[in-house]
Amino acid sequence: DGVWEQTEVREATRGGGRRLCGVPLEDGLIMEAMLAFGIDAEGGGGGGGGSAEGGLLAGFRRAVDRVMQEDEREFYVPTTAYRFLRRLHEVLPNHSLILQDFDFLPDAVSGVGGPLVQDIVRGTERNYSSIVDPPPGSSDIIFPTDFTRLARAYTHTAATPPASPPRIVGAADFARQYANLDDTRLQDGSNPMLEMFDNTKFFLT
């Protein structure tokens, strides 16, 4: 219906537990982060853009219009990553940054950027289909990182464009370049550094 919503976690009125409740979108941080992460491929880059409320909202709507064509209706917006990048550029403008994270998680909940919600009971992993299914504080909620969008947000939050764009490197390629693979090779000839982390990447500036 053209009305964008943000989701709040609330206590259920009946039967206990919690529920997800959609309310009109009013959170400026969510809109800023959506724009910074480049969901709208035609949106402008560079740092500090979109501070005017009208332009911010219009840009956000264009961004969501574009992604809605992917038939997804739920988006997990990485607002904490956005705030981290913005603060990093403010406090340490001449930094070098190395990050590693998952870029894919099996059995994640539905939605763009949806997390893996998991606990371990008697040594057995148990996955949940919603962030509100497990009791509060009882499970791990692990979000994957879209490194291409993270690179766009990194550039967007910089006061001046970086001299070179961030590098996104797979874990195996990173190990081949920087690790001593002879020290991590097992007796059977396999190497965990090359074979066990194929769903992680490095982000280098």
JSON list of C-alpha atoms in Angstrom, two decimals:
[
{"chain": "A", "resi": 1, "resn": "ASP", "atom": "CA", "xyz": [0.00, 0.00, 0.00]},
{"chain": "A", "resi": 2, "resn": "GLY", "atom": "CA", "xyz": [3.05, 2.28, -0.22]},
{"chain": "A", "resi": 3, "resn": "VAL", "atom": "CA", "xyz": [3.37, 2.76, 3.56]},
{"chain": "A", "resi": 4, "resn": "TRP", "atom": "CA", "xyz": [6.75, 1.66, 4.92]},
{"chain": "A", "resi": 5, "resn": "GLU", "atom": "CA", "xyz": [6.92, 0.16, 8.39]},
{"chain": "A", "resi": 6, "resn": "GLN", "atom": "CA", "xyz": [9.53, -0.60, 11.00]},
{"chain": "A", "resi": 7, "resn": "THR", "atom": "CA", "xyz": [9.18, -3.62, 13.24]},
{"chain": "A", "resi": 8, "resn": "GLU", "atom": "CA", "xyz": [9.06, -3.58, 17.03]},
{"chain": "A", "resi": 9, "resn": "VAL", "atom": "CA", "xyz": [9.26, -6.55, 19.40]},
{"chain": "A", "resi": 10, "resn": "ARG", "atom": "CA", "xyz": [6.42, -6.44, 21.90]},
{"chain": "A", "resi": 11, "resn": "GLU", "atom": "CA", "xyz": [5.05, -8.67, 24.62]},
{"chain": "A", "resi": 12, "resn": "ALA", "atom": "CA", "xyz": [2.13, -10.73, 23.39]},
{"chain": "A", "resi": 13, "resn": "THR", "atom": "CA", "xyz": [-1.18, -9.81, 25.02]},
{"chain": "A", "resi": 14, "resn": "ARG", "atom": "CA", "xyz": [-2.36, -13.40, 25.08]},
{"chain": "A", "resi": 15, "resn": "GLY", "atom": "CA", "xyz": [-0.51, -16.60, 25.78]},
{"chain": "A", "resi": 16, "resn": "GLY", "atom": "CA", "xyz": [2.76, -14.96, 26.78]},
{"chain": "A", "resi": 17, "resn": "GLY", "atom": "CA", "xyz": [5.79, -14.78, 24.55]},
{"chain": "A", "resi": 18, "resn": "ARG", "atom": "CA", "xyz": [6.60, -11.97, 22.16]},
{"chain": "A", "resi": 19, "resn": "ARG", "atom": "CA", "xyz": [5.40, -10.82, 18.78]},
{"chain": "A", "resi": 20, "resn": "LEU", "atom": "CA", "xyz": [6.59, -8.64, 15.91]},
{"chain": "A", "resi": 21, "resn": "CYS", "atom": "CA", "xyz": [4.52, -5.52, 15.39]},
{"chain": "A", "resi": 22, "resn": "GLY", "atom": "CA", "xyz": [4.75, -3.26, 12.33]},
{"chain": "A", "resi": 23, "resn": "VAL", "atom": "CA", "xyz": [4.44, 0.46, 13.00]},
{"chain": "A", "resi": 24, "resn": "PRO", "atom": "CA", "xyz": [4.86, 3.46, 10.66]},
{"chain": "A", "resi": 25, "resn": "LEU", "atom": "CA", "xyz": [8.47, 4.12, 9.79]},
{"chain": "A", "resi": 26, "resn": "GLU", "atom": "CA", "xyz": [9.78, 7.05, 11.81]},
{"chain": "A", "resi": 27, "resn": "ASP", "atom": "CA", "xyz": [13.31, 5.99, 12.71]},
{"chain": "A", "resi": 28, "resn": "GLY", "atom": "CA", "xyz": [15.75, 8.27, 10.91]},
{"chain": "A", "resi": 29, "resn": "LEU", "atom": "CA", "xyz": [18.66, 5.96, 11.69]},
{"chain": "A", "resi": 30, "resn": "ILE", "atom": "CA", "xyz": [17.02, 3.14, 9.72]},
{"chain": "A", "resi": 31, "resn": "MET", "atom": "CA", "xyz": [16.53, 5.39, 6.70]},
{"chain": "A", "resi": 32, "resn": "GLU", "atom": "CA", "xyz": [20.08, 6.74, 6.88]},
{"chain": "A", "resi": 33, "resn": "ALA", "atom": "CA", "xyz": [21.50, 3.21, 7.08]},
{"chain": "A", "resi": 34, "resn": "MET", "atom": "CA", "xyz": [19.42, 1.99, 4.13]},
{"chain": "A", "resi": 35, "resn": "LEU", "atom": "CA", "xyz": [20.75, 4.78, 1.98]},
{"chain": "A", "resi": 36, "resn": "ALA", "atom": "CA", "xyz": [24.33, 4.34, 3.17]},
{"chain": "A", "resi": 37, "resn": "PHE", "atom": "CA", "xyz": [24.30, 0.63, 2.37]},
{"chain": "A", "resi": 38, "resn": "GLY", "atom": "CA", "xyz": [23.47, 1.40, -1.22]},
{"chain": "A", "resi": 39, "resn": "ILE", "atom": "CA", "xyz": [20.25, -0.52, -1.71]},
{"chain": "A", "resi": 40, "resn": "ASP", "atom": "CA", "xyz": [19.34, 2.12, -4.28]},
{"chain": "A", "resi": 41, "resn": "ALA", "atom": "CA", "xyz": [22.06, 1.57, -6.88]},
{"chain": "A", "resi": 42, "resn": "GLU", "atom": "CA", "xyz": [21.32, 4.95, -8.45]},
{"chain": "A", "resi": 43, "resn": "GLY", "atom": "CA", "xyz": [21.66, 6.83, -5.17]},
{"chain": "A", "resi": 44, "resn": "GLY", "atom": "CA", "xyz": [24.58, 9.19, -4.69]},
{"chain": "A", "resi": 45, "resn": "GLY", "atom": "CA", "xyz": [27.68, 8.07, -2.81]},
{"chain": "A", "resi": 46, "resn": "GLY", "atom": "CA", "xyz": [30.03, 10.13, -0.71]},
{"chain": "A", "resi": 47, "resn": "GLY", "atom": "CA", "xyz": [29.85, 11.06, 2.92]},
{"chain": "A", "resi": 48, "resn": "GLY", "atom": "CA", "xyz": [27.24, 12.89, 4.90]},
{"chain": "A", "resi": 49, "resn": "GLY", "atom": "CA", "xyz": [24.52, 12.93, 2.23]},
{"chain": "A", "resi": 50, "resn": "GLY", "atom": "CA", "xyz": [20.78, 12.83, 2.87]},
{"chain": "A", "resi": 51, "resn": "SER", "atom": "CA", "xyz": [20.56, 14.89, 6.00]},
{"chain": "A", "resi": 52, "resn": "ALA", "atom": "CA", "xyz": [17.46, 16.80, 4.86]},
{"chain": "A", "resi": 53, "resn": "GLU", "atom": "CA", "xyz": [14.39, 14.95, 6.04]},
{"chain": "A", "resi": 54, "resn": "GLY", "atom": "CA", "xyz": [12.47, 15.24, 2.78]},
{"chain": "A", "resi": 55, "resn": "GLY", "atom": "CA", "xyz": [15.35, 14.09, 0.61]},
{"chain": "A", "resi": 56, "resn": "LEU", "atom": "CA", "xyz": [16.17, 11.28, 3.04]},
{"chain": "A", "resi": 57, "resn": "LEU", "atom": "CA", "xyz": [12.65, 9.90, 3.00]},
{"chain": "A", "resi": 58, "resn": "ALA", "atom": "CA", "xyz": [12.38, 10.17, -0.78]},
{"chain": "A", "resi": 59, "resn": "GLY", "atom": "CA", "xyz": [15.69, 8.40, -1.23]},
{"chain": "A", "resi": 60, "resn": "PHE", "atom": "CA", "xyz": [14.68, 5.68, 1.21]},
{"chain": "A", "resi": 61, "resn": "ARG", "atom": "CA", "xyz": [11.45, 5.06, -0.67]},
{"chain": "A", "resi": 62, "resn": "ARG", "atom": "CA", "xyz": [13.34, 4.76, -3.96]},
{"chain": "A", "resi": 63, "resn": "ALA", "atom": "CA", "xyz": [15.69, 2.29, -2.29]},
{"chain": "A", "resi": 64, "resn": "VAL", "atom": "CA", "xyz": [12.92, 0.11, -0.95]},
{"chain": "A", "resi": 65, "resn": "ASP", "atom": "CA", "xyz": [11.02, 0.26, -4.26]},
{"chain": "A", "resi": 66, "resn": "ARG", "atom": "CA", "xyz": [14.10, -1.18, -5.96]},
{"chain": "A", "resi": 67, "resn": "VAL", "atom": "CA", "xyz": [14.62, -4.00, -3.49]},
{"chain": "A", "resi": 68, "resn": "MET", "atom": "CA", "xyz": [10.92, -4.87, -3.33]},
{"chain": "A", "resi": 69, "resn": "GLN", "atom": "CA", "xyz": [11.27, -6.06, -6.92]},
{"chain": "A", "resi": 70, "resn": "GLU", "atom": "CA", "xyz": [13.24, -8.98, -5.47]},
{"chain": "A", "resi": 71, "resn": "ASP", "atom": "CA", "xyz": [9.96, -10.25, -3.90]},
{"chain": "A", "resi": 72, "resn": "GLU", "atom": "CA", "xyz": [11.30, -9.75, -0.41]},
{"chain": "A", "resi": 73, "resn": "ARG", "atom": "CA", "xyz": [9.19, -7.87, 2.12]},
{"chain": "A", "resi": 74, "resn": "GLU", "atom": "CA", "xyz": [11.38, -8.04, 5.21]},
{"chain": "A", "resi": 75, "resn": "PHE", "atom": "CA", "xyz": [14.70, -6.25, 5.58]},
{"chain": "A", "resi": 76, "resn": "TYR", "atom": "CA", "xyz": [17.14, -6.45, 8.46]},
{"chain": "A", "resi": 77, "resn": "VAL", "atom": "CA", "xyz": [18.91, -3.10, 8.36]},
{"chain": "A", "resi": 78, "resn": "PRO", "atom": "CA", "xyz": [22.49, -3.11, 9.79]},
{"chain": "A", "resi": 79, "resn": "THR", "atom": "CA", "xyz": [22.12, 0.09, 11.81]},
{"chain": "A", "resi": 80, "resn": "THR", "atom": "CA", "xyz": [24.88, -0.86, 14.27]},
{"chain": "A", "resi": 81, "resn": "ALA", "atom": "CA", "xyz": [27.35, -1.39, 11.42]},
{"chain": "A", "resi": 82, "resn": "TYR", "atom": "CA", "xyz": [26.31, 1.96, 9.99]},
{"chain": "A", "resi": 83, "resn": "ARG", "atom": "CA", "xyz": [26.86, 3.74, 13.31]},
{"chain": "A", "resi": 84, "resn": "PHE", "atom": "CA", "xyz": [30.24, 2.01, 13.71]},
{"chain": "A", "resi": 85, "resn": "LEU", "atom": "CA", "xyz": [31.44, 3.14, 10.28]},
{"chain": "A", "resi": 86, "resn": "ARG", "atom": "CA", "xyz": [30.19, 6.67, 10.80]},
{"chain": "A", "resi": 87, "resn": "ARG", "atom": "CA", "xyz": [31.91, 6.94, 14.19]},
{"chain": "A", "resi": 88, "resn": "LEU", "atom": "CA", "xyz": [35.11, 5.33, 12.89]},
{"chain": "A", "resi": 89, "resn": "HIS", "atom": "CA", "xyz": [35.45, 7.96, 10.18]},
{"chain": "A", "resi": 90, "resn": "GLU", "atom": "CA", "xyz": [34.76, 10.74, 12.68]},
{"chain": "A", "resi": 91, "resn": "VAL", "atom": "CA", "xyz": [37.24, 9.64, 15.35]},
{"chain": "A", "resi": 92, "resn": "LEU", "atom": "CA", "xyz": [39.97, 7.94, 13.27]},
{"chain": "A", "resi": 93, "resn": "PRO", "atom": "CA", "xyz": [39.83, 9.37, 9.75]},
{"chain": "A", "resi": 94, "resn": "ASN", "atom": "CA", "xyz": [43.27, 7.97, 8.86]},
{"chain": "A", "resi": 95, "resn": "HIS", "atom": "CA", "xyz": [42.59, 4.42, 10.04]},
{"chain": "A", "resi": 96, "resn": "SER", "atom": "CA", "xyz": [43.25, 1.06, 8.45]},
{"chain": "A", "resi": 97, "resn": "LEU", "atom": "CA", "xyz": [40.48, -1.46, 8.97]},
{"chain": "A", "resi": 98, "resn": "ILE", "atom": "CA", "xyz": [40.42, -5.27, 8.88]},
{"chain": "A", "resi": 99, "resn": "LEU", "atom": "CA", "xyz": [37.11, -7.04, 9.47]},
{"chain": "A", "resi": 100, "resn": "GLN", "atom": "CA", "xyz": [36.08, -10.66, 9.11]},
{"chain": "A", "resi": 101, "resn": "ASP", "atom": "CA", "xyz": [32.54, -11.98, 9.22]},
{"chain": "A", "resi": 102, "resn": "PHE", "atom": "CA", "xyz": [30.11, -14.48, 7.76]},
{"chain": "A", "resi": 103, "resn": "ASP", "atom": "CA", "xyz": [28.69, -13.55, 4.38]},
{"chain": "A", "resi": 104, "resn": "PHE", "atom": "CA", "xyz": [26.25, -16.47, 4.34]},
{"chain": "A", "resi": 105, "resn": "LEU", "atom": "CA", "xyz": [24.50, -18.43, 7.08]},
{"chain": "A", "resi": 106, "resn": "PRO", "atom": "CA", "xyz": [22.43, -21.56, 6.38]},
{"chain": "A", "resi": 107, "resn": "ASP", "atom": "CA", "xyz": [19.00, -21.84, 8.00]},
{"chain": "A", "resi": 108, "resn": "ALA", "atom": "CA", "xyz": [18.74, -18.07, 8.54]},
{"chain": "A", "resi": 109, "resn": "VAL", "atom": "CA", "xyz": [15.29, -16.60, 9.08]},
{"chain": "A", "resi": 110, "resn": "SER", "atom": "CA", "xyz": [13.51, -15.20, 6.03]},
{"chain": "A", "resi": 111, "resn": "GLY", "atom": "CA", "xyz": [14.17, -11.67, 4.82]},
{"chain": "A", "resi": 112, "resn": "VAL", "atom": "CA", "xyz": [17.05, -9.73, 3.29]},
{"chain": "A", "resi": 113, "resn": "GLY", "atom": "CA", "xyz": [19.96, -9.96, 5.73]},
{"chain": "A", "resi": 114, "resn": "GLY", "atom": "CA", "xyz": [18.01, -12.24, 8.05]},
{"chain": "A", "resi": 115, "resn": "PRO", "atom": "CA", "xyz": [19.97, -13.75, 10.96]},
{"chain": "A", "resi": 116, "resn": "LEU", "atom": "CA", "xyz": [20.58, -17.28, 12.11]},
{"chain": "A", "resi": 117, "resn": "VAL", "atom": "CA", "xyz": [18.72, -17.78, 15.41]},
{"chain": "A", "resi": 118, "resn": "GLN", "atom": "CA", "xyz": [20.15, -20.77, 17.20]},
{"chain": "A", "resi": 119, "resn": "ASP", "atom": "CA", "xyz": [20.72, -22.37, 20.55]},
{"chain": "A", "resi": 120, "resn": "ILE", "atom": "CA", "xyz": [22.38, -25.61, 21.66]},
{"chain": "A", "resi": 121, "resn": "VAL", "atom": "CA", "xyz": [20.51, -28.07, 23.86]},
{"chain": "A", "resi": 122, "resn": "ARG", "atom": "CA", "xyz": [22.44, -31.09, 25.19]},
{"chain": "A", "resi": 123, "resn": "GLY", "atom": "CA", "xyz": [25.01, -30.65, 22.47]},
{"chain": "A", "resi": 124, "resn": "THR", "atom": "CA", "xyz": [22.44, -30.44, 19.66]},
{"chain": "A", "resi": 125, "resn": "GLU", "atom": "CA", "xyz": [21.94, -27.29, 17.61]},
{"chain": "A", "resi": 126, "resn": "ARG", "atom": "CA", "xyz": [18.39, -25.99, 17.32]},
{"chain": "A", "resi": 127, "resn": "ASN", "atom": "CA", "xyz": [17.41, -23.33, 14.80]},
{"chain": "A", "resi": 128, "resn": "TYR", "atom": "CA", "xyz": [14.41, -21.00, 15.00]},
{"chain": "A", "resi": 129, "resn": "SER", "atom": "CA", "xyz": [12.36, -19.48, 12.18]},
{"chain": "A", "resi": 130, "resn": "SER", "atom": "CA", "xyz": [11.85, -16.11, 13.92]},
{"chain": "A", "resi": 131, "resn": "ILE", "atom": "CA", "xyz": [13.84, -13.85, 16.23]},
{"chain": "A", "resi": 132, "resn": "VAL", "atom": "CA", "xyz": [10.98, -13.93, 18.76]},
{"chain": "A", "resi": 133, "resn": "ASP", "atom": "CA", "xyz": [10.61, -17.73, 18.99]},
{"chain": "A", "resi": 134, "resn": "PRO", "atom": "CA", "xyz": [13.25, -18.46, 21.65]},
{"chain": "A", "resi": 135, "resn": "PRO", "atom": "CA", "xyz": [13.03, -17.04, 25.18]},
{"chain": "A", "resi": 136, "resn": "PRO", "atom": "CA", "xyz": [14.93, -13.74, 25.58]},
{"chain": "A", "resi": 137, "resn": "GLY", "atom": "CA", "xyz": [18.63, -14.25, 26.15]},
{"chain": "A", "resi": 138, "resn": "SER", "atom": "CA", "xyz": [18.54, -17.99, 25.46]},
{"chain": "A", "resi": 139, "resn": "SER", "atom": "CA", "xyz": [19.89, -18.12, 21.92]},
{"chain": "A", "resi": 140, "resn": "ASP", "atom": "CA", "xyz": [22.50, -16.68, 19.59]},
{"chain": "A", "resi": 141, "resn": "ILE", "atom": "CA", "xyz": [21.30, -14.25, 16.91]},
{"chain": "A", "resi": 142, "resn": "ILE", "atom": "CA", "xyz": [23.99, -14.06, 14.21]},
{"chain": "A", "resi": 143, "resn": "PHE", "atom": "CA", "xyz": [23.66, -11.75, 11.23]},
{"chain": "A", "resi": 144, "resn": "PRO", "atom": "CA", "xyz": [25.50, -12.29, 7.96]},
{"chain": "A", "resi": 145, "resn": "THR", "atom": "CA", "xyz": [27.27, -9.36, 6.34]},
{"chain": "A", "resi": 146, "resn": "ASP", "atom": "CA", "xyz": [26.65, -8.20, 2.79]},
{"chain": "A", "resi": 147, "resn": "PHE", "atom": "CA", "xyz": [30.22, -7.09, 2.08]},
{"chain": "A", "resi": 148, "resn": "THR", "atom": "CA", "xyz": [29.39, -5.32, -1.17]},
{"chain": "A", "resi": 149, "resn": "ARG", "atom": "CA", "xyz": [26.88, -3.11, 0.63]},
{"chain": "A", "resi": 150, "resn": "LEU", "atom": "CA", "xyz": [29.28, -2.70, 3.54]},
{"chain": "A", "resi": 151, "resn": "ALA", "atom": "CA", "xyz": [31.84, -1.27, 1.12]},
{"chain": "A", "resi": 152, "resn": "ARG", "atom": "CA", "xyz": [29.26, 1.21, -0.17]},
{"chain": "A", "resi": 153, "resn": "ALA", "atom": "CA", "xyz": [28.40, 2.25, 3.38]},
{"chain": "A", "resi": 154, "resn": "TYR", "atom": "CA", "xyz": [32.09, 2.64, 4.22]},
{"chain": "A", "resi": 155, "resn": "THR", "atom": "CA", "xyz": [32.50, 5.08, 1.33]},
{"chain": "A", "resi": 156, "resn": "HIS", "atom": "CA", "xyz": [29.20, 6.83, 2.06]},
{"chain": "A", "resi": 157, "resn": "THR", "atom": "CA", "xyz": [30.12, 7.57, 5.68]},
{"chain": "A", "resi": 158, "resn": "ALA", "atom": "CA", "xyz": [33.58, 8.95, 4.88]},
{"chain": "A", "resi": 159, "resn": "ALA", "atom": "CA", "xyz": [34.00, 12.73, 4.97]},
{"chain": "A", "resi": 160, "resn": "THR", "atom": "CA", "xyz": [36.09, 12.47, 1.80]},
{"chain": "A", "resi": 161, "resn": "PRO", "atom": "CA", "xyz": [36.18, 9.57, -0.67]},
{"chain": "A", "resi": 162, "resn": "PRO", "atom": "CA", "xyz": [38.81, 6.97, 0.30]},
{"chain": "A", "resi": 163, "resn": "ALA", "atom": "CA", "xyz": [41.97, 6.92, -1.81]},
{"chain": "A", "resi": 164, "resn": "SER", "atom": "CA", "xyz": [41.13, 3.36, -2.83]},
{"chain": "A", "resi": 165, "resn": "PRO", "atom": "CA", "xyz": [37.97, 1.29, -2.38]},
{"chain": "A", "resi": 166, "resn": "PRO", "atom": "CA", "xyz": [37.82, -1.40, 0.30]},
{"chain": "A", "resi": 167, "resn": "ARG", "atom": "CA", "xyz": [39.01, -4.86, -0.67]},
{"chain": "A", "resi": 168, "resn": "ILE", "atom": "CA", "xyz": [36.74, -7.85, -0.13]},
{"chain": "A", "resi": 169, "resn": "VAL", "atom": "CA", "xyz": [38.71, -11.08, 0.08]},
{"chain": "A", "resi": 170, "resn": "GLY", "atom": "CA", "xyz": [37.51, -14.63, 0.66]},
{"chain": "A", "resi": 171, "resn": "ALA", "atom": "CA", "xyz": [38.94, -16.42, 3.69]},
{"chain": "A", "resi": 172, "resn": "ALA", "atom": "CA", "xyz": [40.92, -18.92, 1.62]},
{"chain": "A", "resi": 173, "resn": "ASP", "atom": "CA", "xyz": [42.45, -16.22, -0.56]},
{"chain": "A", "resi": 174, "resn": "PHE", "atom": "CA", "xyz": [43.31, -14.20, 2.54]},
{"chain": "A", "resi": 175, "resn": "ALA", "atom": "CA", "xyz": [45.04, -17.24, 4.04]},
{"chain": "A", "resi": 176, "resn": "ARG", "atom": "CA", "xyz": [46.98, -17.91, 0.84]},
{"chain": "A", "resi": 177, "resn": "GLN", "atom": "CA", "xyz": [48.25, -14.34, 0.87]},
{"chain": "A", "resi": 178, "resn": "TYR", "atom": "CA", "xyz": [49.02, -13.83, 4.55]},
{"chain": "A", "resi": 179, "resn": "ALA", "atom": "CA", "xyz": [49.12, -17.17, 6.43]},
{"chain": "A", "resi": 180, "resn": "ASN", "atom": "CA", "xyz": [51.88, -19.75, 6.74]},
{"chain": "A", "resi": 181, "resn": "LEU", "atom": "CA", "xyz": [49.89, -22.64, 5.31]},
{"chain": "A", "resi": 182, "resn": "ASP", "atom": "CA", "xyz": [52.61, -25.20, 6.07]},
{"chain": "A", "resi": 183, "resn": "ASP", "atom": "CA", "xyz": [51.89, -24.67, 9.77]},
{"chain": "A", "resi": 184, "resn": "THR", "atom": "CA", "xyz": [48.15, -25.30, 9.35]},
{"chain": "A", "resi": 185, "resn": "ARG", "atom": "CA", "xyz": [48.29, -28.34, 7.04]},
{"chain": "A", "resi": 186, "resn": "LEU", "atom": "CA", "xyz": [47.09, -31.59, 8.64]},
{"chain": "A", "resi": 187, "resn": "GLN", "atom": "CA", "xyz": [48.70, -35.01, 8.29]},
{"chain": "A", "resi": 188, "resn": "ASP", "atom": "CA", "xyz": [46.15, -36.09, 5.69]},
{"chain": "A", "resi": 189, "resn": "GLY", "atom": "CA", "xyz": [47.13, -33.13, 3.50]},
{"chain": "A", "resi": 190, "resn": "SER", "atom": "CA", "xyz": [44.00, -31.07, 4.14]},
{"chain": "A", "resi": 191, "resn": "ASN", "atom": "CA", "xyz": [44.17, -27.52, 5.41]},
{"chain": "A", "resi": 192, "resn": "PRO", "atom": "CA", "xyz": [41.37, -26.08, 7.57]},
{"chain": "A", "resi": 193, "resn": "MET", "atom": "CA", "xyz": [42.43, -22.53, 6.74]},
{"chain": "A", "resi": 194, "resn": "LEU", "atom": "CA", "xyz": [41.56, -23.17, 3.10]},
{"chain": "A", "resi": 195, "resn": "GLU", "atom": "CA", "xyz": [38.60, -25.51, 3.48]},
{"chain": "A", "resi": 196, "resn": "MET", "atom": "CA", "xyz": [36.58, -24.72, 6.60]},
{"chain": "A", "resi": 197, "resn": "PHE", "atom": "CA", "xyz": [35.72, -21.03, 6.33]},
{"chain": "A", "resi": 198, "resn": "ASP", "atom": "CA", "xyz": [34.16, -20.74, 2.87]},
{"chain": "A", "resi": 199, "resn": "ASN", "atom": "CA", "xyz": [31.22, -18.69, 4.20]},
{"chain": "A", "resi": 200, "resn": "THR", "atom": "CA", "xyz": [33.42, -15.90, 5.58]},
{"chain": "A", "resi": 201, "resn": "LYS", "atom": "CA", "xyz": [35.17, -12.95, 3.98]},
{"chain": "A", "resi": 202, "resn": "PHE", "atom": "CA", "xyz": [37.65, -10.25, 4.97]},
{"chain": "A", "resi": 203, "resn": "PHE", "atom": "CA", "xyz": [37.10, -6.51, 4.54]},
{"chain": "A", "resi": 204, "resn": "LEU", "atom": "CA", "xyz": [40.33, -4.54, 4.15]},
{"chain": "A", "resi": 205, "resn": "THR", "atom": "CA", "xyz": [40.99, -0.81, 3.80]}
]
